[in-house]
């Protein structure tokens, strides 16, 4: 199997190499980009359709995410706080005993079995699924933690000021409730094949869940739409964009030049990604459970070093954050503007409401769907409340000199995705600004940051390959041939993303990630009462476990 995929991939990569060189010489990339750009801009504008709110035009998708997250937070009585200890204990395996064959007298949650029944070896485990709670969490986190936490946050703070950090944290906390809902539903409505392979995600809870509500037609339409968008997103925003940014960082750090540089790096990335994704979710989970804690640990440790190095300014920093959240500095668009910048960055970063993470969480070994729902609570916390906040503090400290608190750049001085520095007028992208902020305290950390960016990109690609494959299976069936076709296409897009600069294609595909919100959130609003039922079952099981000990 492995040899077949690699041979097919290399057979397709060889002519692609010649095409890439010819394309660069003839400017074909630019011509394709110019031809596709109008459609890409139209699609992006459609998905990011705005409504006026104060001095700002707010994307409807952001309003939908925030209102949905707020509703779920209130309905489930602030699960981000009340269920946080439960989530930690579930991840560390404290309640694994309730997954035993007897279930401690608690009725076993329904699991859909397709194409026959489960073999006795799997049935005896009484845990239909493929990965542990921690592995599922690591896979989902790796799909969201990435350049948005490094580059996107830096630009958001520069644009909205320190106060944007406060609203970023708030949005992350309420987004935890949305993750809880969608990931519980992901496990509840998943399919389990005769060999124990899991098929799950919004495609299944939209089609099956809405059918239970006598809305089967709507469910099929929403499920099909989600699957199509997810496949497109996996090729673009979850793949080509990631390999492109990793290539740019590596080329810049190592001083690599030449027409074949991007292609060569792309081939290397494709081979590494291919070795992982051919093994399926179990291998993806084994890799992500090692990469995610490693890269997040290094990044957070470096951020903590900077925080302690600037400990004398900690009061100033938090003063700016809280003051800026409600009384923003002049020229930053007022209170509403800062709130929107913070909410938008958090919503785009943790993808709570997009439904993609539910695909990874669906593969967990459990018979209580709510057990994985509470584990999913931790994802926005890690992504937004911890990592995004760490980045924000690093940028704020970088901009403090102890005198006027604004020494490097003026808050609000942003053009596009670049921050304009004081005095020189130099413009820095988000990654470069974050890199310079780290280097100011830890000389040479830009090299470590580059490694982190490449690891972020790699882990995001392998996670999104699983999301896209599950959606592909939903659309074209669960056969090996269909799997092989998707995986080869995915590997080709790794190379294309690294070798080409088709901004329009990436823009089009990236917008598909946000487009997932619309079919997914419609389903969540109809199905959230089911989550309450599953939570009662899980809590009853835990109560039975405690009383038996």
XYZ file of C-alpha atoms in Angstrom:
549
model
C 0.000 0.000 0.000
C 2.715 2.463 1.036
C 4.900 1.656 -1.975
C 1.972 1.991 -4.381
C 1.065 5.445 -3.112
C 4.661 6.684 -3.099
C 5.336 5.315 -6.598
C 2.158 6.918 -7.940
C 2.989 10.192 -6.205
C 6.529 10.305 -7.612
C 5.271 9.345 -11.064
C 2.995 12.385 -10.946
C 5.619 14.629 -9.332
C 8.226 14.120 -12.074
C 6.279 15.861 -14.847
C 5.073 18.385 -12.292
C 8.702 19.390 -11.676
C 9.223 20.203 -15.361
C 5.902 22.024 -15.474
C 6.809 24.108 -12.408
C 10.054 25.281 -14.007
C 8.364 26.066 -17.322
C 5.528 27.823 -15.514
C 7.904 30.111 -13.648
C 9.797 30.965 -16.829
C 6.634 31.668 -18.803
C 4.803 33.407 -15.962
C 1.975 30.867 -16.131
C 1.457 31.085 -12.346
C 0.697 34.770 -12.672
C -1.651 34.242 -15.614
C -3.599 31.522 -13.812
C -3.739 33.658 -10.691
C -5.075 36.667 -12.636
C -7.702 34.499 -14.341
C -8.946 32.893 -11.116
C -8.694 35.955 -8.865
C -12.107 37.525 -9.770
C -13.915 34.301 -8.792
C -11.802 33.979 -5.636
C -12.556 37.563 -4.579
C -16.274 37.051 -5.267
C -16.312 33.866 -3.162
C -14.384 35.454 -0.305
C -16.656 38.515 -0.311
C -19.719 36.244 -0.306
C -18.513 34.232 2.696
C -17.355 37.382 4.489
C -20.518 39.363 3.731
C -20.694 42.157 6.282
C -23.322 44.168 8.104
C -22.644 47.623 9.562
C -22.098 47.776 13.324
C -20.920 51.135 14.573
C -17.970 52.298 12.498
C -17.141 48.733 11.498
C -18.527 46.315 8.948
C -18.771 42.961 10.710
C -18.738 39.650 8.776
C -22.016 37.782 9.215
C -20.054 34.590 9.846
C -18.407 36.173 12.907
C -21.795 37.296 14.261
C -23.155 33.767 13.763
C -20.181 32.227 15.562
C -20.309 34.626 18.500
C -24.088 34.516 18.968
C -24.084 30.726 18.689
C -21.234 30.368 21.171
C -22.945 32.761 23.591
C -26.227 30.840 23.364
C -24.546 27.471 24.015
C -22.561 28.952 26.899
C -25.749 30.171 28.576
C -27.809 27.050 27.771
C -25.202 24.656 29.166
C -24.474 26.955 32.141
C -20.934 28.044 31.271
C -19.370 24.626 30.556
C -16.000 26.271 29.886
C -15.683 26.794 33.653
C -18.038 24.228 35.215
C -16.803 21.296 33.113
C -13.129 22.254 32.909
C -12.041 19.929 35.790
C -14.141 17.137 34.242
C -12.362 17.672 30.921
C -8.920 17.443 32.539
C -9.859 14.275 34.430
C -11.304 12.670 31.292
C -8.136 13.335 29.290
C -5.945 11.902 32.012
C -8.066 8.744 32.062
C -9.615 9.064 35.502
C -12.970 7.784 34.265
C -11.765 5.138 31.825
C -13.268 2.412 34.000
C -16.804 3.373 32.959
C -15.917 2.232 29.446
C -15.870 -1.375 30.733
C -18.202 -4.048 29.448
C -20.731 -3.672 32.250
C -20.895 0.112 32.064
C -21.637 0.147 35.800
C -25.300 -0.354 35.130
C -25.577 2.693 32.878
C -27.251 2.194 29.529
C -24.710 2.183 26.717
C -24.901 5.134 24.327
C -26.118 4.377 20.835
C -23.437 3.780 18.219
C -24.288 3.323 14.552
C -22.797 0.157 13.064
C -22.495 0.027 9.270
C -21.628 -2.749 6.818
C -22.175 -5.475 9.418
C -21.415 -5.824 13.098
C -18.175 -5.338 14.974
C -15.775 -8.272 15.406
C -15.699 -9.868 18.866
C -12.212 -8.472 19.535
C -13.487 -4.935 19.172
C -16.834 -5.638 20.817
C -15.041 -6.942 23.922
C -13.196 -3.660 24.281
C -16.578 -1.924 24.558
C -14.950 1.194 23.154
C -15.870 1.698 19.517
C -13.227 4.050 18.133
C -9.639 4.275 16.999
C -7.766 6.765 19.217
C -7.567 7.867 22.847
C -9.078 11.062 24.261
C -5.656 12.718 24.309
C -4.818 11.644 20.746
C -8.130 12.982 19.436
C -7.534 16.270 21.252
C -3.967 16.522 19.898
C -5.146 15.869 16.334
C -7.873 18.510 16.577
C -5.546 21.070 18.211
C -2.940 20.507 15.494
C -5.566 21.434 12.913
C -6.211 24.832 14.506
C -2.907 25.852 16.102
C -0.757 27.417 13.414
C 0.180 30.660 11.718
C -3.007 32.302 12.948
C -1.671 32.085 16.494
C 1.661 33.647 15.510
C 1.072 36.028 12.605
C -2.668 36.680 12.906
C -2.573 37.602 16.584
C 0.355 39.987 16.117
C -1.504 41.936 13.430
C -4.759 41.845 15.442
C -3.051 43.397 18.498
C -1.308 45.985 16.343
C -4.639 46.855 14.720
C -6.976 46.714 17.716
C -4.532 47.565 20.462
C -3.936 45.603 23.690
C -7.671 45.643 24.454
C -8.270 43.177 21.625
C -6.548 40.571 23.813
C -9.371 40.736 26.354
C -12.067 40.070 23.766
C -9.951 37.358 22.189
C -9.933 35.537 25.527
C -13.687 36.045 25.999
C -14.402 34.653 22.535
C -12.136 31.684 23.234
C -13.984 30.930 26.473
C -17.454 31.010 24.913
C -16.165 29.093 21.869
C -15.428 26.198 24.218
C -19.189 25.623 24.510
C -19.567 25.348 20.728
C -16.782 22.757 20.561
C -18.502 20.823 23.338
C -21.740 20.683 21.347
C -20.344 19.790 17.919
C -17.873 17.171 19.175
C -20.478 15.426 21.336
C -22.729 15.203 18.293
C -19.782 13.981 16.211
C -19.387 10.901 18.416
C -23.126 10.313 18.878
C -23.921 10.108 15.169
C -20.721 8.509 13.859
C -20.630 5.283 11.864
C -18.346 2.397 12.847
C -17.365 -0.078 10.155
C -16.999 -3.849 10.606
C -13.248 -3.474 11.131
C -13.681 -0.764 13.759
C -12.902 2.126 11.386
C -14.781 5.272 12.390
C -16.559 7.625 10.004
C -17.735 10.789 11.703
C -18.170 14.529 11.617
C -20.826 17.095 10.710
C -21.695 15.149 7.531
C -23.128 12.411 9.712
C -24.830 14.400 12.459
C -26.355 16.744 9.886
C -27.814 13.898 7.815
C -28.764 11.507 10.647
C -29.610 14.023 13.338
C -31.870 16.161 11.171
C -33.515 13.019 9.793
C -34.548 12.213 13.377
C -36.118 15.673 13.463
C -38.127 14.859 10.288
C -35.861 17.119 8.226
C -34.038 14.436 6.266
C -34.002 16.418 3.024
C -32.443 19.470 4.641
C -29.960 17.258 6.475
C -28.756 15.602 3.265
C -28.305 18.970 1.551
C -26.390 20.478 4.475
C -24.263 17.340 4.901
C -23.363 17.241 1.203
C -22.568 20.963 1.184
C -20.361 20.602 4.244
C -18.480 17.652 2.719
C -17.806 19.511 -0.556
C -16.582 22.617 1.274
C -14.433 20.543 3.613
C -12.681 18.768 0.725
C -11.941 22.136 -0.893
C -10.726 23.577 2.404
C -8.438 20.590 2.955
C -6.694 21.168 -0.377
C -6.325 24.929 0.079
C -6.358 26.511 3.517
C -5.507 23.234 5.257
C -2.773 22.242 2.827
C -1.489 24.484 0.003
C -1.419 27.593 2.195
C 0.418 25.728 4.953
C 3.085 24.274 2.646
C 3.480 27.680 0.977
C 4.112 29.485 4.268
C 6.465 26.767 5.526
C 8.442 27.022 2.283
C 8.667 30.807 2.529
C 9.985 30.597 6.094
C 12.529 27.889 5.285
C 13.736 29.670 2.136
C 14.125 32.948 4.020
C 15.939 31.407 6.994
C 18.317 29.303 4.905
C 18.833 31.887 2.167
C 17.615 29.485 -0.518
C 16.985 30.851 -3.988
C 16.285 29.435 -7.413
C 13.299 28.327 -9.448
C 13.257 24.786 -8.067
C 13.568 25.669 -4.368
C 9.853 25.666 -3.656
C 9.320 22.481 -5.606
C 12.112 20.602 -3.812
C 10.871 21.667 -0.376
C 7.350 20.747 -1.461
C 8.417 17.251 -2.510
C 10.158 16.703 0.832
C 7.071 17.893 2.698
C 4.832 15.718 0.504
C 6.903 12.612 1.254
C 6.818 13.290 5.001
C 3.093 14.020 4.942
C 2.484 10.946 2.779
C 4.281 8.628 5.199
C 1.944 9.823 7.956
C -1.438 10.079 6.215
C -1.205 6.694 4.485
C -1.443 5.118 7.941
C -4.802 6.767 8.652
C -6.072 8.370 11.862
C -4.113 6.047 14.164
C -0.784 7.104 12.697
C -1.878 10.748 12.447
C -2.850 10.644 16.125
C 0.472 9.076 17.134
C 2.384 11.853 15.357
C 0.228 14.749 16.555
C 0.263 13.592 20.179
C 4.041 14.059 20.048
C 4.347 17.147 17.828
C 1.597 19.270 19.397
C 2.823 19.161 23.032
C 6.414 19.618 21.822
C 5.869 22.653 19.622
C 3.273 24.252 21.906
C 5.573 23.646 24.896
C 8.550 25.348 23.227
C 6.435 28.305 22.136
C 4.777 28.778 25.531
C 8.119 28.355 27.350
C 9.719 31.054 25.198
C 6.734 33.334 25.788
C 7.002 32.762 29.556
C 10.706 33.686 29.435
C 9.776 36.987 27.811
C 6.973 37.568 30.319
C 9.309 37.005 33.277
C 11.996 39.142 31.623
C 9.425 41.955 31.483
C 7.839 41.211 34.841
C 8.289 44.833 35.938
C 5.907 45.853 33.140
C 3.276 43.190 33.848
C 1.015 45.704 35.575
C 1.330 48.121 32.650
C 0.528 45.358 30.169
C -2.633 44.169 31.930
C -3.619 47.767 32.530
C -3.473 48.368 28.772
C -5.432 45.177 28.094
C -8.317 45.953 30.467
C -8.391 49.669 29.795
C -8.143 49.149 26.043
C -10.976 46.618 26.083
C -13.532 49.206 27.187
C -11.909 52.574 26.536
C -9.681 52.010 23.504
C -7.020 54.460 22.451
C -7.965 57.203 20.018
C -8.047 56.196 16.371
C -8.692 52.485 16.934
C -12.369 52.520 15.978
C -13.819 52.772 19.463
C -15.046 50.067 21.809
C -16.966 48.158 19.124
C -13.965 48.133 16.810
C -11.623 46.632 19.396
C -14.237 44.045 20.408
C -14.703 42.989 16.779
C -10.960 42.682 16.132
C -10.539 40.446 19.186
C -13.609 38.297 18.478
C -12.757 37.917 14.797
C -9.171 36.795 15.487
C -10.305 34.253 18.098
C -13.139 32.909 15.939
C -10.847 32.460 12.939
C -8.138 30.900 15.094
C -9.959 28.160 17.022
C -12.578 27.382 14.317
C -15.235 26.709 16.968
C -18.419 26.329 14.946
C -16.749 25.248 11.709
C -17.256 21.598 12.665
C -13.892 20.403 11.345
C -12.625 19.357 14.785
C -15.669 17.112 15.273
C -14.248 14.861 12.546
C -11.100 14.178 14.589
C -12.930 13.851 17.898
C -15.390 11.359 16.361
C -12.625 8.739 16.150
C -12.183 8.539 19.923
C -12.495 5.259 21.826
C -15.564 5.776 23.956
C -19.190 4.757 24.300
C -20.232 8.041 25.901
C -20.320 10.864 23.294
C -20.317 13.589 25.956
C -16.977 12.317 27.270
C -15.325 13.588 24.106
C -17.463 16.707 24.109
C -15.963 17.806 27.428
C -12.463 16.938 26.161
C -13.090 19.200 23.155
C -13.655 22.063 25.598
C -9.908 22.197 26.042
C -9.185 22.889 22.373
C -10.204 26.598 22.207
C -8.656 27.048 25.649
C -5.263 25.805 24.419
C -5.491 27.512 21.045
C -6.920 30.895 22.000
C -6.853 31.457 25.759
C -3.278 30.158 26.161
C -1.291 30.365 22.903
C -2.970 33.426 21.345
C -2.814 35.279 24.666
C 0.881 34.419 25.044
C 1.576 35.884 21.598
C -0.428 38.995 22.456
C 1.555 39.576 25.670
C 4.853 39.171 23.798
C 3.777 41.838 21.271
C 2.548 44.195 24.011
C 5.812 43.872 25.957
C 7.773 44.443 22.755
C 5.934 47.736 22.369
C 6.642 48.961 25.920
C 9.714 51.013 26.805
C 8.623 52.086 30.284
C 8.157 55.731 29.329
C 5.399 56.309 26.830
C 4.375 52.662 26.469
C 4.453 53.011 22.668
C 7.997 52.725 21.402
C 8.052 50.415 18.372
C 4.795 51.107 16.528
C 1.594 53.066 16.989
C -1.430 50.889 17.691
C -3.688 51.106 14.674
C -0.802 51.719 12.264
C -1.543 48.703 10.088
C -1.706 48.499 6.328
C -3.229 45.280 5.037
C -1.455 42.524 6.986
C 1.607 44.620 7.754
C 2.454 46.706 10.806
C 4.102 50.091 10.185
C 7.033 50.795 12.513
C 7.665 54.205 14.035
C 10.298 56.480 12.541
C 11.492 54.343 9.638
C 8.074 53.545 8.190
C 9.245 49.942 7.760
C 6.440 47.424 7.365
C 6.544 44.051 9.081
C 4.277 41.076 8.509
C 2.768 39.294 11.495
C 5.356 36.504 11.567
C 8.241 38.969 11.254
C 6.822 41.176 14.016
C 6.427 38.201 16.365
C 9.896 36.948 15.427
C 11.459 40.335 16.150
C 9.602 40.533 19.472
C 11.006 37.156 20.554
C 14.503 38.002 19.280
C 14.536 41.191 21.357
C 14.698 39.047 24.510
C 15.917 35.672 23.212
C 18.517 36.364 20.464
C 18.342 33.831 17.663
C 14.877 32.609 18.589
C 13.759 33.400 15.020
C 15.420 30.126 14.010
C 13.424 28.207 16.607
C 10.289 30.074 15.543
C 10.857 28.985 11.951
C 11.048 25.362 13.102
C 7.850 25.873 15.093
C 6.108 27.364 12.037
C 7.148 24.402 9.896
C 5.915 21.963 12.563
C 2.664 23.922 12.903
C 2.212 23.740 9.123
C 3.069 20.022 9.009
C 0.680 19.078 11.799
C -2.086 21.209 10.285
C -1.646 19.485 6.930
C -1.865 15.962 8.319
C -4.925 16.821 10.414
C -6.707 18.455 7.484
C -5.865 15.472 5.287
C -8.005 13.392 7.656
C -10.822 15.952 7.644
C -10.809 16.069 3.852
C -10.592 12.284 3.501
C -13.582 11.706 5.770
C -15.595 14.199 3.708
C -14.349 12.561 0.499
C -15.490 9.157 1.802
C -18.935 10.598 2.555
C -19.232 11.865 -1.018
C -17.603 9.026 -2.989
C -17.767 5.958 -0.769
C -15.452 4.147 1.601
C -13.442 2.093 -0.897
C -9.638 1.874 -1.018
C -9.494 3.308 -4.546
C -11.362 6.449 -3.514
C -9.008 6.826 -0.529
C -5.953 6.450 -2.743
C -7.183 9.059 -5.230
C -7.779 11.591 -2.468
C -4.410 11.013 -0.796
C -2.506 11.395 -4.057
C -4.391 14.611 -4.848
C -3.649 15.904 -1.362
C 0.081 15.210 -1.761
C 0.083 16.989 -5.125
C -1.430 20.073 -3.496
C 1.384 20.027 -0.938
C 3.846 20.435 -3.805
C 1.685 22.922 -5.694
C 1.335 25.077 -2.596
C 5.101 25.107 -2.039
C 6.119 25.606 -5.687
C 3.473 28.074 -6.846
C 2.150 31.397 -5.601
C -1.449 31.037 -6.672
C -2.867 33.515 -4.180
C -6.315 33.313 -5.750
C -6.558 29.533 -5.300
C -5.462 29.768 -1.671
C -7.835 32.686 -1.032
C -10.710 30.712 -2.542
C -9.949 27.552 -0.552
C -9.244 29.390 2.693
C -12.681 30.998 2.559
C -14.135 27.483 2.397
C -13.022 26.885 5.991
C -15.215 29.766 7.117
C -18.002 28.636 4.780
C -18.230 25.413 6.831
C -19.775 27.502 9.612
C -23.082 28.019 7.796
C -24.240 24.386 7.292
C -22.679 23.310 10.595
C -24.249 25.976 12.810
C -27.698 25.347 11.308
C -27.392 21.733 12.408
C -26.146 22.641 15.882
C -29.129 24.879 16.554
C -31.505 21.977 15.824
C -29.539 19.239 17.580
C -28.131 20.825 20.763
C -30.850 19.253 23.022
C -29.351 15.840 22.171
C -26.102 16.991 23.756
C -27.869 17.592 27.048
C -29.200 14.018 26.996
C -25.728 12.614 26.345
C -24.233 14.719 29.127
C -26.733 13.291 31.600
C -25.713 9.751 30.572
C -22.021 10.491 31.039
C -22.482 12.166 34.422
C -24.680 9.262 35.556
C -21.935 6.829 34.523
C -19.343 8.772 36.516
C -21.661 8.867 39.518
C -22.099 5.092 39.263
C -18.325 4.640 39.096
C -17.762 6.744 42.210
C -20.468 4.961 44.186
C -19.011 1.546 43.300
C -15.519 2.465 44.495
